[in-house]
Short mmCIF file of C-alpha atoms in Angstrom, two decimals:
data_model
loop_
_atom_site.label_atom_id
_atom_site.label_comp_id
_atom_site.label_asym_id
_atom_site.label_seq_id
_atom_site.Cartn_x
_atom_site.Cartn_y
_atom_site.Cartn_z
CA UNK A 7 -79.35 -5.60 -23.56
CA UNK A 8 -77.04 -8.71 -24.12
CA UNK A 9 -74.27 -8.53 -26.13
CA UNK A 10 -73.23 -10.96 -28.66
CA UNK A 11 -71.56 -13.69 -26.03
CA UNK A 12 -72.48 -12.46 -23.25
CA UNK A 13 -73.66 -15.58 -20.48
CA UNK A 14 -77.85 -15.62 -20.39
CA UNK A 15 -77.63 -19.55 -18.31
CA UNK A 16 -78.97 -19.31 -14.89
CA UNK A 17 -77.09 -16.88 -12.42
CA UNK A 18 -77.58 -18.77 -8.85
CA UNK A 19 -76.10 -22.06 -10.59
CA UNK A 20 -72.80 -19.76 -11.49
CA UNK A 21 -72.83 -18.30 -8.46
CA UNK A 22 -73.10 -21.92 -7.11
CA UNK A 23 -70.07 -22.95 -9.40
CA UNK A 24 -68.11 -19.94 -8.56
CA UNK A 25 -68.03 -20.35 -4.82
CA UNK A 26 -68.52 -23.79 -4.16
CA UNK A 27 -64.79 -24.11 -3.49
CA UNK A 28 -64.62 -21.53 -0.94
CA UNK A 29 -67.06 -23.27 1.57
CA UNK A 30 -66.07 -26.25 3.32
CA UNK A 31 -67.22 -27.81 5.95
CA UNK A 32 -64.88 -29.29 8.85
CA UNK A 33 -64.96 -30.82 12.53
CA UNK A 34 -63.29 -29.85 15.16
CA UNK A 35 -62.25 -31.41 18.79
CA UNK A 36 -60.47 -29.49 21.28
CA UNK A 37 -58.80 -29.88 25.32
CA UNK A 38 -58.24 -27.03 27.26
CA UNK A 39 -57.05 -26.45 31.19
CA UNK A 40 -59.52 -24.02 32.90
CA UNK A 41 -59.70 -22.06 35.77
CA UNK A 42 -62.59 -19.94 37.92
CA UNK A 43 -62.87 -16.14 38.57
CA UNK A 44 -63.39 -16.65 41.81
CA UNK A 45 -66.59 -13.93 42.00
CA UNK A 46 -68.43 -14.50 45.31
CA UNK A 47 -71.84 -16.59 45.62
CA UNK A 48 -74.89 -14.94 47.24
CA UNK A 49 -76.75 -17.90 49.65
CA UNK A 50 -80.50 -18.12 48.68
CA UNK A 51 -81.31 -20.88 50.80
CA UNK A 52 -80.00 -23.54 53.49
CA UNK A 53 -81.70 -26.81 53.95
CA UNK A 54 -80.89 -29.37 57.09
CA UNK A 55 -81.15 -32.14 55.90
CA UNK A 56 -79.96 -34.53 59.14
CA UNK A 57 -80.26 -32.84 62.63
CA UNK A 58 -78.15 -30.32 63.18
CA UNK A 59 -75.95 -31.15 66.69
CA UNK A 60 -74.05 -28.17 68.78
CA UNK A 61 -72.24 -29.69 71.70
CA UNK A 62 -74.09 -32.94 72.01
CA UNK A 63 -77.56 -30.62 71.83
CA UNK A 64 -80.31 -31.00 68.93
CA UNK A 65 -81.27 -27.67 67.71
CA UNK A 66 -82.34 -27.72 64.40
CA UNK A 67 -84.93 -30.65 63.49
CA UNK A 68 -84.28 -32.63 60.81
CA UNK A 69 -85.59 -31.50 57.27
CA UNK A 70 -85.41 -27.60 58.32
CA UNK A 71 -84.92 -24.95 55.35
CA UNK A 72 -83.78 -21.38 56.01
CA UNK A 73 -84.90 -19.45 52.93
CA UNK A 74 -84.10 -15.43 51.68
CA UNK A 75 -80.74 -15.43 53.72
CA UNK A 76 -79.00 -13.29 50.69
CA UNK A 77 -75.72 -13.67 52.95
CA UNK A 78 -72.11 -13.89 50.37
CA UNK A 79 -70.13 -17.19 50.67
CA UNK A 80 -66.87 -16.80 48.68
CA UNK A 81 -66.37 -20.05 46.41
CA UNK A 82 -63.20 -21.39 45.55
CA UNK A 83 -62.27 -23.89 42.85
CA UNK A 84 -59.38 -25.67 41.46
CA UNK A 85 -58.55 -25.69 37.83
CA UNK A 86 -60.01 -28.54 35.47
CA UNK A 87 -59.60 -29.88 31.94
CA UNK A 88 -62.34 -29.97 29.66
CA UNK A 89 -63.06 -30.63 26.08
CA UNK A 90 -65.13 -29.67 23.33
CA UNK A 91 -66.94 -31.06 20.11
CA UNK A 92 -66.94 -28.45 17.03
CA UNK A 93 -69.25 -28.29 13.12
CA UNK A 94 -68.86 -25.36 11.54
CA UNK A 95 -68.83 -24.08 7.60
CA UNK A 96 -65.60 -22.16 6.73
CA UNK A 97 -66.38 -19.56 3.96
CA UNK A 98 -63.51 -17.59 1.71
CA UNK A 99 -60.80 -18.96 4.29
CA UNK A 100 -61.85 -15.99 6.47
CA UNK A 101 -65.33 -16.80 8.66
CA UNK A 102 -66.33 -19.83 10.09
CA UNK A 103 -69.74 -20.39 11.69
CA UNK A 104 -69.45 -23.30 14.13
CA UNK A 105 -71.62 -25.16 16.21
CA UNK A 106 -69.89 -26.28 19.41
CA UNK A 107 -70.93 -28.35 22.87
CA UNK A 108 -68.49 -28.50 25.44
CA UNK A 109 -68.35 -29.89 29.09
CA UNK A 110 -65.53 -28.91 31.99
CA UNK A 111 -65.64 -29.71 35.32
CA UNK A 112 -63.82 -27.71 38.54
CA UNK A 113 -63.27 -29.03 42.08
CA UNK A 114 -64.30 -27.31 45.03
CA UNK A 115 -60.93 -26.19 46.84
CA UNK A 116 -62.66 -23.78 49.88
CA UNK A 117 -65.16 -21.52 51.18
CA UNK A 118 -64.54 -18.12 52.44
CA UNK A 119 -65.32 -14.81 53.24
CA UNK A 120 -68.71 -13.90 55.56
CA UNK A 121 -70.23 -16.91 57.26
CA UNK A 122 -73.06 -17.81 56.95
CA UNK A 123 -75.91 -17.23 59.56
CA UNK A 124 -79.23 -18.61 60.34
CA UNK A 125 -81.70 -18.58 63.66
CA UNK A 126 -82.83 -22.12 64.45
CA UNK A 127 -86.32 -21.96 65.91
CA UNK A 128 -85.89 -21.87 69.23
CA UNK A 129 -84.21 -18.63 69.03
CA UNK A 130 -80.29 -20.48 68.83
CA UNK A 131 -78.09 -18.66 65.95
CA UNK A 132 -76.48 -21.06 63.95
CA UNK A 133 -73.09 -19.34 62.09
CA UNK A 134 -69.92 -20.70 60.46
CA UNK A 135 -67.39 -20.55 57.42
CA UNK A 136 -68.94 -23.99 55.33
CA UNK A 137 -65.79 -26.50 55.08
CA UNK A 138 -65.45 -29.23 53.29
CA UNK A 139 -64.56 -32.73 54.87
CA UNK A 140 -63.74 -36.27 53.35
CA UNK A 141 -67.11 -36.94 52.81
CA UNK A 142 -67.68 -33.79 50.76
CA UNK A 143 -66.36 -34.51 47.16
CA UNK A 144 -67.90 -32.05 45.31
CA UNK A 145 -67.05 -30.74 41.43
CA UNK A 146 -69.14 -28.15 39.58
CA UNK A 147 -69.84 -29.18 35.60
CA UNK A 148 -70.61 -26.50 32.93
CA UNK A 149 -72.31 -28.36 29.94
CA UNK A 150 -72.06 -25.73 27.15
CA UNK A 151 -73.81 -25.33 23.67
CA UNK A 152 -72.86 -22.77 21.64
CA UNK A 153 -73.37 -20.86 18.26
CA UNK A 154 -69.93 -18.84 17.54
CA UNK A 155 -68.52 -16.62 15.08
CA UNK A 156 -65.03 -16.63 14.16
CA UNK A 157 -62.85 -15.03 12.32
CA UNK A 158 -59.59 -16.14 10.67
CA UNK A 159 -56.54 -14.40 9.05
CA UNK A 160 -55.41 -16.99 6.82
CA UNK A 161 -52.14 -15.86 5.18
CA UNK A 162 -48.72 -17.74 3.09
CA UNK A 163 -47.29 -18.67 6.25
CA UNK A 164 -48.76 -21.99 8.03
CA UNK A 165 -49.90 -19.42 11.45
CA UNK A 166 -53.42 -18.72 11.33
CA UNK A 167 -54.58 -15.69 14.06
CA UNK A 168 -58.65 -15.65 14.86
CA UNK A 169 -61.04 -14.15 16.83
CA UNK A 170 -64.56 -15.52 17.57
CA UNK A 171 -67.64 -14.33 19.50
CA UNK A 172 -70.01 -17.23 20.58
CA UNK A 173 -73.56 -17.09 22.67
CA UNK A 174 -75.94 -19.99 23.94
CA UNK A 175 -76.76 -21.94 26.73
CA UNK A 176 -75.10 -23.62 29.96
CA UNK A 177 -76.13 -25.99 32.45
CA UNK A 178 -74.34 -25.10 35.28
CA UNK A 179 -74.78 -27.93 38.57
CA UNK A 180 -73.20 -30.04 40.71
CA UNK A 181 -74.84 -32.86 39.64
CA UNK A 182 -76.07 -33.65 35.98
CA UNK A 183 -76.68 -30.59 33.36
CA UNK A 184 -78.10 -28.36 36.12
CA UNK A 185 -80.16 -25.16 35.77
CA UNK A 186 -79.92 -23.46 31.71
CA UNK A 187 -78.40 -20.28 31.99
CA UNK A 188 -77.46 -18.25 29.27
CA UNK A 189 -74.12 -17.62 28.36
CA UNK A 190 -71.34 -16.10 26.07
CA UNK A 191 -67.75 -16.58 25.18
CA UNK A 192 -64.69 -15.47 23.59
CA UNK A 193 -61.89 -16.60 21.96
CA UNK A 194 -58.14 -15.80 20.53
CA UNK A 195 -55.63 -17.58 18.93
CA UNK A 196 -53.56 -18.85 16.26
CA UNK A 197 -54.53 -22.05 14.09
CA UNK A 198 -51.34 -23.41 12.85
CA UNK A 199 -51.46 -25.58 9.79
CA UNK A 200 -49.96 -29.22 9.72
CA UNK A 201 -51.37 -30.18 6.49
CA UNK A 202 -54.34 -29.01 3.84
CA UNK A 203 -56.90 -30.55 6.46
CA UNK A 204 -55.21 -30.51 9.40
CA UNK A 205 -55.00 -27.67 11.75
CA UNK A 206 -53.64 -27.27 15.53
CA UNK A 207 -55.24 -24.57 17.57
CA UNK A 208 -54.69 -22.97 20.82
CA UNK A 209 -55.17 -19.73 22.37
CA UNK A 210 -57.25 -18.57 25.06
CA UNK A 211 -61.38 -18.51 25.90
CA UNK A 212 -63.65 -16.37 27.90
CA UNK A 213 -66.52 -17.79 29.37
CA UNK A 214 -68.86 -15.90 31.33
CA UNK A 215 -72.59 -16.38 32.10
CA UNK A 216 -75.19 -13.41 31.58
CA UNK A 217 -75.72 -12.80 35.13
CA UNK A 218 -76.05 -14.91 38.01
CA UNK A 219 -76.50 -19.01 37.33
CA UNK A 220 -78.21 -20.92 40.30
CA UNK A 221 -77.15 -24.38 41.85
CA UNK A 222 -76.98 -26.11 45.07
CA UNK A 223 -74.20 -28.43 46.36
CA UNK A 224 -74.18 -30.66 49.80
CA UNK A 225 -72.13 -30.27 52.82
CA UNK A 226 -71.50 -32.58 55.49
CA UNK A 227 -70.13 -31.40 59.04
CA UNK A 228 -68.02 -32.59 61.32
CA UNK A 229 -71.01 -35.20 62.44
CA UNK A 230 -71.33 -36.19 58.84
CA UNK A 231 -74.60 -34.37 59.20
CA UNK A 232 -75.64 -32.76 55.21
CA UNK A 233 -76.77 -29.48 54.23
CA UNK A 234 -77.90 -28.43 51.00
CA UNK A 235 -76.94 -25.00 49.85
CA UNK A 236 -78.82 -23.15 47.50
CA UNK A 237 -76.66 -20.35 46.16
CA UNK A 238 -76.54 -17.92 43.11
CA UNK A 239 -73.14 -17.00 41.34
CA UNK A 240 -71.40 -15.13 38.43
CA UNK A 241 -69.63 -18.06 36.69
CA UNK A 242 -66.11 -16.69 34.78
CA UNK A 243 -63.66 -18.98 32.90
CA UNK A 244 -60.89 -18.81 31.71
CA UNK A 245 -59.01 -21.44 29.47
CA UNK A 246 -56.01 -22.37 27.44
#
């Protein structure tokens, strides 16, 4: 029962009017420096793709593959910038939901660990650490799109602390998006506030895929001859 003044209008258009203030909508663009856990690779496959020569001798024909070797290469990489592209909705000044697609790229620095074995078919056993020459200028690109959750303590002082959660997709490749694998992330930090729509972040992000993510790079030997390695590898980042 209504009393005598009581509102009787429609209650999702007050609701509407109440909190319309509180949402906002903002873009965001970001650089960071990354670098690679450096968690080994598992070799699926090894393709000749030029003759193999061992002291002047052909033994492995051209356009040879060597499949289910399952043998560990350990992968390193240098550090590499990247950047990102952000939408989200803020709500209350305390949770954003943001839509974010971000690229970074890391050089190859060195292989090591086990070699890497294969029998030729004439019987020969081909082994070696993989090392990279001039002709071998290789980078592996994460392309990232994302769907994160983040949450902000916003407070009278112009330093903002959050915490998000995000999970989506990466293509993960040498060349071009690569193979999808899915992925997740976190991230920490403080926002600090230059004006009413400006804000500067930084803090840290973890990047990790859900399981192993497959790609394939070249090699060239000391004959400039190329081999295509299919591997398999936990891919962890972590940037600032």
């Amino acid at each position: 029962r209504l009393g005598e003044g009581q509102y009787t209008g429609d209650h999702s258009f007050l609701w509407y009017e109440k909190n319309k203030r509180r949402i906002k909508y903002y873009f965001a663009m970001r650089l960071f420096y990354g670098i690679v856990q450096n968690d080994p690779a598992t070799v699926n496959s090894l393709e000749f793709v030029d003759p193999f020569v061992s002291d002047g001798d052909v033994i492995v024909d051209r356009n040879v593959t060597f499949s289910d070797i399952g043998q560990e290469l350990g992968i390193e990489f240098d550090g590499g910038v990247g950047f990102n592209l952000g939408f989200g909705v803020e709500y209350r000044e305390f949770f954003r939901l943001e839509i974010e697609a971000y690229q970074q790229k890391f050089d190859f620095s060195s292989f090591s660990g086990d070699t890497v074995t294969v029998i030729a078919d004439d019987g020969t056993e081909i082994t070696g650490v993989p090392v990279l020459n001039d002709n071998s200028d290789l980078d592996l690109a994460i392309n990232s799109l994302f769907l994160n959750a983040i949450f902000e303590y916003k407070n009278d002082r112009r330093f903002y602390p959050y915490l998000g959660l995000g999970i989506g997709g990466s293509g993960i490749g040498t060349s071009g998006f690569g193979e999808i694998s899915p992925s997740y992330q976190g991230r920490l930090g403080i926002s600090f506030k230059i004006s009413d729509k400006i804000l500067l972040e930084t803090g840290h992000r973890y990047f990790s895929t859900f399981g192993a993510a497959e790609y394939s790079f070249d090699l060239f030997s000391e004959n400039d001859d190329r081999r295509t390695f299919e591997v398999e590898q936990n891919i962890t980042t972590h940037s600032f």
